[in-house]
Amino acid sequence: MVDHSLLKNGNKVLVDKQPYLIIDTDFVNPGKGQAFTKIKIKNLLNKKTIEKTIKIGEELDEADVTNTTMQYLYQESNNLYFMNLETYEQLELGTSLIDFDPRWLSDGDECNVTLWNNSIIDVELPNFVNCKVVTTESVAKGDTVSTTLKDAQLDNGISIKVPAFIKQDEQIRINPNTGEYSSRAKNE
């Protein structure tokens, strides 16, 4: 149970038997009547945000939601497979439950994963991924201003805009959350 005083931003609670993340809280003490807290909560299953009023003395169940690091293994039809790095247990997640293009994931990527009832309910992409430029237009000599962008096809099948100085077969870093070029990949 979550006591009224523990209604803080970032806490996870159960509402109608579904896990929610508290985004915003506002304690209201009207001149007349009982004090209450208005909370804005985000459903961790369908990502919808709602507002709810919690009266003093009312309790909510704490959601048994855990965050862990898991390794992405592969995609088979409409399921993504991840492995727990501590227990080596494999879990799957349907692609209909994610809000990003699964082509940004590469075999072996480590991702922050949210678990509820031993099922994956959310995956956070890495901040940057390295991709190889498969095809891109060549640029006329002297036309390599870094603000000029051109199309590039990546090895994962996604097309993005890259600066004019990027050549075919070059490794680049991409922010998968925005799909934007970040920099050339450093040789490790």
C-alpha positions as YAML, in Angstrom:
chain: A
units: angstrom
residues:
- id: 1
  name: MET
  ca: [0.00, 0.00, 0.00]
- id: 2
  name: VAL
  ca: [1.14, 3.53, -0.77]
- id: 3
  name: ASP
  ca: [0.26, 5.96, 1.99]
- id: 4
  name: HIS
  ca: [-1.11, 9.35, 0.95]
- id: 5
  name: SER
  ca: [2.14, 11.00, 2.04]
- id: 6
  name: LEU
  ca: [4.13, 8.77, -0.35]
- id: 7
  name: LEU
  ca: [2.38, 10.10, -3.46]
- id: 8
  name: LYS
  ca: [5.48, 11.58, -5.05]
- id: 9
  name: ASN
  ca: [6.63, 12.04, -8.64]
- id: 10
  name: GLY
  ca: [8.32, 8.89, -9.96]
- id: 11
  name: ASN
  ca: [6.50, 6.44, -7.67]
- id: 12
  name: LYS
  ca: [4.63, 3.58, -9.33]
- id: 13
  name: VAL
  ca: [1.12, 2.69, -8.19]
- id: 14
  name: LEU
  ca: [-1.70, 0.32, -9.16]
- id: 15
  name: VAL
  ca: [-4.94, 1.89, -10.37]
- id: 16
  name: ASP
  ca: [-7.68, -0.43, -11.66]
- id: 17
  name: LYS
  ca: [-5.15, -3.32, -11.49]
- id: 18
  name: GLN
  ca: [-2.78, -1.60, -13.94]
- id: 19
  name: PRO
  ca: [0.63, -0.03, -13.20]
- id: 20
  name: TYR
  ca: [0.90, 3.75, -13.40]
- id: 21
  name: LEU
  ca: [3.80, 6.17, -12.99]
- id: 22
  name: ILE
  ca: [3.10, 9.33, -10.98]
- id: 23
  name: ILE
  ca: [4.11, 12.26, -13.21]
- id: 24
  name: ASP
  ca: [2.84, 15.20, -11.17]
- id: 25
  name: THR
  ca: [1.30, 15.75, -7.74]
- id: 26
  name: ASP
  ca: [-0.54, 18.77, -6.38]
- id: 27
  name: PHE
  ca: [-1.64, 18.88, -2.73]
- id: 28
  name: VAL
  ca: [-4.86, 20.92, -2.36]
- id: 29
  name: ASN
  ca: [-6.10, 22.21, 1.02]
- id: 30
  name: PRO
  ca: [-9.36, 24.07, 0.39]
- id: 31
  name: GLY
  ca: [-10.69, 26.49, 2.97]
- id: 32
  name: LYS
  ca: [-13.69, 24.24, 3.54]
- id: 33
  name: GLY
  ca: [-13.78, 20.49, 3.24]
- id: 34
  name: GLN
  ca: [-11.17, 17.78, 3.26]
- id: 35
  name: ALA
  ca: [-7.66, 18.17, 1.81]
- id: 36
  name: PHE
  ca: [-6.76, 16.00, -1.18]
- id: 37
  name: THR
  ca: [-4.02, 15.40, -3.70]
- id: 38
  name: LYS
  ca: [-4.50, 15.65, -7.45]
- id: 39
  name: ILE
  ca: [-2.13, 13.36, -9.31]
- id: 40
  name: LYS
  ca: [-1.32, 13.07, -13.00]
- id: 41
  name: ILE
  ca: [-0.43, 9.46, -13.80]
- id: 42
  name: LYS
  ca: [0.79, 7.66, -16.92]
- id: 43
  name: ASN
  ca: [-0.33, 4.11, -17.64]
- id: 44
  name: LEU
  ca: [2.80, 2.00, -18.13]
- id: 45
  name: LEU
  ca: [0.95, -0.46, -20.37]
- id: 46
  name: ASN
  ca: [-0.78, 1.80, -22.91]
- id: 47
  name: LYS
  ca: [1.14, 5.09, -22.23]
- id: 48
  name: LYS
  ca: [-2.09, 7.11, -21.72]
- id: 49
  name: THR
  ca: [-2.06, 9.89, -19.11]
- id: 50
  name: ILE
  ca: [-4.96, 10.58, -16.74]
- id: 51
  name: GLU
  ca: [-5.63, 12.70, -13.67]
- id: 52
  name: LYS
  ca: [-6.97, 11.30, -10.41]
- id: 53
  name: THR
  ca: [-7.97, 12.78, -7.05]
- id: 54
  name: ILE
  ca: [-6.79, 11.01, -3.89]
- id: 55
  name: LYS
  ca: [-8.46, 11.96, -0.60]
- id: 56
  name: ILE
  ca: [-6.62, 12.03, 2.73]
- id: 57
  name: GLY
  ca: [-6.64, 8.50, 4.17]
- id: 58
  name: GLU
  ca: [-7.23, 6.85, 0.80]
- id: 59
  name: GLU
  ca: [-4.53, 4.36, -0.13]
- id: 60
  name: LEU
  ca: [-3.21, 2.99, -3.40]
- id: 61
  name: ASP
  ca: [-1.35, -0.28, -3.92]
- id: 62
  name: GLU
  ca: [2.28, 0.06, -4.89]
- id: 63
  name: ALA
  ca: [2.96, -1.41, -8.34]
- id: 64
  name: ASP
  ca: [5.55, -4.19, -8.34]
- id: 65
  name: VAL
  ca: [7.43, -2.70, -11.28]
- id: 66
  name: THR
  ca: [11.17, -3.19, -11.65]
- id: 67
  name: ASN
  ca: [13.73, -1.73, -14.01]
- id: 68
  name: THR
  ca: [16.63, -3.89, -15.14]
- id: 69
  name: THR
  ca: [19.16, -4.15, -17.93]
- id: 70
  name: MET
  ca: [18.51, -6.85, -20.50]
- id: 71
  name: GLN
  ca: [20.27, -7.86, -23.69]
- id: 72
  name: TYR
  ca: [18.36, -7.77, -26.96]
- id: 73
  name: LEU
  ca: [18.71, -11.11, -28.72]
- id: 74
  name: TYR
  ca: [16.61, -11.14, -31.90]
- id: 75
  name: GLN
  ca: [13.24, -10.47, -33.54]
- id: 76
  name: GLU
  ca: [11.04, -13.30, -34.75]
- id: 77
  name: SER
  ca: [7.89, -12.27, -36.64]
- id: 78
  name: ASN
  ca: [6.15, -9.77, -34.30]
- id: 79
  name: ASN
  ca: [8.09, -10.58, -31.10]
- id: 80
  name: LEU
  ca: [11.33, -9.18, -29.71]
- id: 81
  name: TYR
  ca: [13.39, -11.46, -27.45]
- id: 82
  name: PHE
  ca: [15.48, -10.21, -24.52]
- id: 83
  name: MET
  ca: [17.73, -12.01, -22.03]
- id: 84
  name: ASN
  ca: [18.15, -11.16, -18.35]
- id: 85
  name: LEU
  ca: [21.91, -10.73, -17.86]
- id: 86
  name: GLU
  ca: [21.80, -12.14, -14.30]
- id: 87
  name: THR
  ca: [19.47, -15.15, -14.64]
- id: 88
  name: TYR
  ca: [19.83, -15.77, -18.41]
- id: 89
  name: GLU
  ca: [16.03, -16.03, -18.56]
- id: 90
  name: GLN
  ca: [14.59, -15.05, -21.93]
- id: 91
  name: LEU
  ca: [11.45, -12.91, -22.20]
- id: 92
  name: GLU
  ca: [9.53, -11.75, -25.24]
- id: 93
  name: LEU
  ca: [7.72, -8.55, -26.07]
- id: 94
  name: GLY
  ca: [5.25, -8.00, -28.90]
- id: 95
  name: THR
  ca: [6.19, -5.23, -31.31]
- id: 96
  name: SER
  ca: [2.66, -3.80, -30.93]
- id: 97
  name: LEU
  ca: [3.57, -2.81, -27.35]
- id: 98
  name: ILE
  ca: [6.53, -0.59, -28.27]
- id: 99
  name: ASP
  ca: [6.51, 2.96, -29.56]
- id: 100
  name: PHE
  ca: [9.74, 2.85, -31.61]
- id: 101
  name: ASP
  ca: [11.01, 1.14, -34.76]
- id: 102
  name: PRO
  ca: [12.54, -2.21, -33.69]
- id: 103
  name: ARG
  ca: [15.11, -1.92, -36.50]
- id: 104
  name: TRP
  ca: [17.07, 0.43, -34.19]
- id: 105
  name: LEU
  ca: [17.91, -2.58, -32.01]
- id: 106
  name: SER
  ca: [20.93, -4.70, -32.91]
- id: 107
  name: ASP
  ca: [21.68, -8.18, -31.60]
- id: 108
  name: GLY
  ca: [23.57, -7.82, -28.31]
- id: 109
  name: ASP
  ca: [22.39, -4.29, -27.46]
- id: 110
  name: GLU
  ca: [21.85, -3.74, -23.74]
- id: 111
  name: CYS
  ca: [18.57, -1.95, -23.00]
- id: 112
  name: ASN
  ca: [16.84, -0.68, -19.88]
- id: 113
  name: VAL
  ca: [13.69, -2.76, -19.55]
- id: 114
  name: THR
  ca: [10.66, -2.31, -17.28]
- id: 115
  name: LEU
  ca: [9.14, -5.53, -15.91]
- id: 116
  name: TRP
  ca: [5.71, -6.04, -14.34]
- id: 117
  name: ASN
  ca: [4.40, -9.48, -13.28]
- id: 118
  name: ASN
  ca: [7.54, -10.99, -14.86]
- id: 119
  name: SER
  ca: [6.61, -9.56, -18.28]
- id: 120
  name: ILE
  ca: [8.31, -6.78, -20.22]
- id: 121
  name: ILE
  ca: [6.07, -3.70, -20.45]
- id: 122
  name: ASP
  ca: [8.58, -1.13, -21.71]
- id: 123
  name: VAL
  ca: [11.98, -0.95, -23.42]
- id: 124
  name: GLU
  ca: [14.21, 2.11, -23.46]
- id: 125
  name: LEU
  ca: [16.45, 2.33, -26.51]
- id: 126
  name: PRO
  ca: [20.17, 3.02, -26.03]
- id: 127
  name: ASN
  ca: [21.05, 6.73, -26.26]
- id: 128
  name: PHE
  ca: [23.11, 6.12, -29.42]
- id: 129
  name: VAL
  ca: [23.47, 3.26, -31.91]
- id: 130
  name: ASN
  ca: [26.20, 2.72, -34.51]
- id: 131
  name: CYS
  ca: [25.09, 2.05, -38.06]
- id: 132
  name: LYS
  ca: [26.87, 1.64, -41.38]
- id: 133
  name: VAL
  ca: [25.93, 3.85, -44.33]
- id: 134
  name: VAL
  ca: [25.04, 1.45, -47.15]
- id: 135
  name: THR
  ca: [24.22, 4.00, -49.85]
- id: 136
  name: THR
  ca: [24.36, 7.76, -50.09]
- id: 137
  name: GLU
  ca: [24.69, 10.35, -52.82]
- id: 138
  name: SER
  ca: [28.15, 11.58, -53.68]
- id: 139
  name: VAL
  ca: [28.79, 15.27, -53.30]
- id: 140
  name: ALA
  ca: [30.55, 17.60, -55.74]
- id: 141
  name: LYS
  ca: [34.04, 18.58, -54.67]
- id: 142
  name: GLY
  ca: [33.96, 21.66, -52.44]
- id: 143
  name: ASP
  ca: [30.28, 21.14, -51.57]
- id: 144
  name: THR
  ca: [30.97, 19.60, -48.16]
- id: 145
  name: VAL
  ca: [29.48, 22.24, -45.89]
- id: 146
  name: SER
  ca: [28.42, 20.49, -42.69]
- id: 147
  name: THR
  ca: [24.98, 22.15, -42.68]
- id: 148
  name: THR
  ca: [24.04, 20.59, -46.04]
- id: 149
  name: LEU
  ca: [22.14, 17.34, -45.51]
- id: 150
  name: LYS
  ca: [21.65, 14.42, -47.89]
- id: 151
  name: ASP
  ca: [19.79, 11.10, -47.78]
- id: 152
  name: ALA
  ca: [21.55, 7.95, -46.57]
- id: 153
  name: GLN
  ca: [20.36, 4.35, -46.39]
- id: 154
  name: LEU
  ca: [21.62, 2.52, -43.27]
- id: 155
  name: ASP
  ca: [22.45, -1.16, -42.84]
- id: 156
  name: ASN
  ca: [19.28, -1.64, -40.74]
- id: 157
  name: GLY
  ca: [17.09, -0.48, -43.65]
- id: 158
  name: ILE
  ca: [16.26, 2.95, -42.26]
- id: 159
  name: SER
  ca: [16.82, 6.12, -44.29]
- id: 160
  name: ILE
  ca: [17.99, 9.29, -42.54]
- id: 161
  name: LYS
  ca: [19.54, 12.67, -43.37]
- id: 162
  name: VAL
  ca: [23.32, 12.95, -42.87]
- id: 163
  name: PRO
  ca: [25.83, 15.77, -43.43]
- id: 164
  name: ALA
  ca: [27.29, 16.05, -46.94]
- id: 165
  name: PHE
  ca: [30.77, 14.87, -45.83]
- id: 166
  name: ILE
  ca: [29.55, 11.37, -44.85]
- id: 167
  name: LYS
  ca: [30.55, 8.72, -47.40]
- id: 168
  name: GLN
  ca: [29.28, 5.24, -48.25]
- id: 169
  name: ASP
  ca: [30.50, 2.39, -45.94]
- id: 170
  name: GLU
  ca: [31.20, 4.84, -43.11]
- id: 171
  name: GLN
  ca: [30.14, 3.99, -39.52]
- id: 172
  name: ILE
  ca: [28.02, 6.72, -37.90]
- id: 173
  name: ARG
  ca: [26.29, 7.27, -34.53]
- id: 174
  name: ILE
  ca: [22.55, 7.87, -34.54]
- id: 175
  name: ASN
  ca: [20.16, 8.94, -31.79]
- id: 176
  name: PRO
  ca: [17.45, 6.25, -32.23]
- id: 177
  name: ASN
  ca: [14.88, 8.26, -30.26]
- id: 178
  name: THR
  ca: [14.94, 11.06, -32.84]
- id: 179
  name: GLY
  ca: [16.40, 9.19, -35.83]
- id: 180
  name: GLU
  ca: [18.97, 11.95, -36.30]
- id: 181
  name: TYR
  ca: [22.66, 11.79, -37.16]
- id: 182
  name: SER
  ca: [24.91, 12.50, -34.19]
- id: 183
  name: SER
  ca: [28.53, 11.96, -35.27]
- id: 184
  name: ARG
  ca: [30.94, 9.60, -36.95]
- id: 185
  name: ALA
  ca: [31.41, 6.41, -34.97]
- id: 186
  name: LYS
  ca: [34.70, 6.20, -33.14]
- id: 187
  name: ASN
  ca: [36.85, 3.17, -33.98]
- id: 188
  name: GLU
  ca: [37.02, 0.98, -30.91]
...
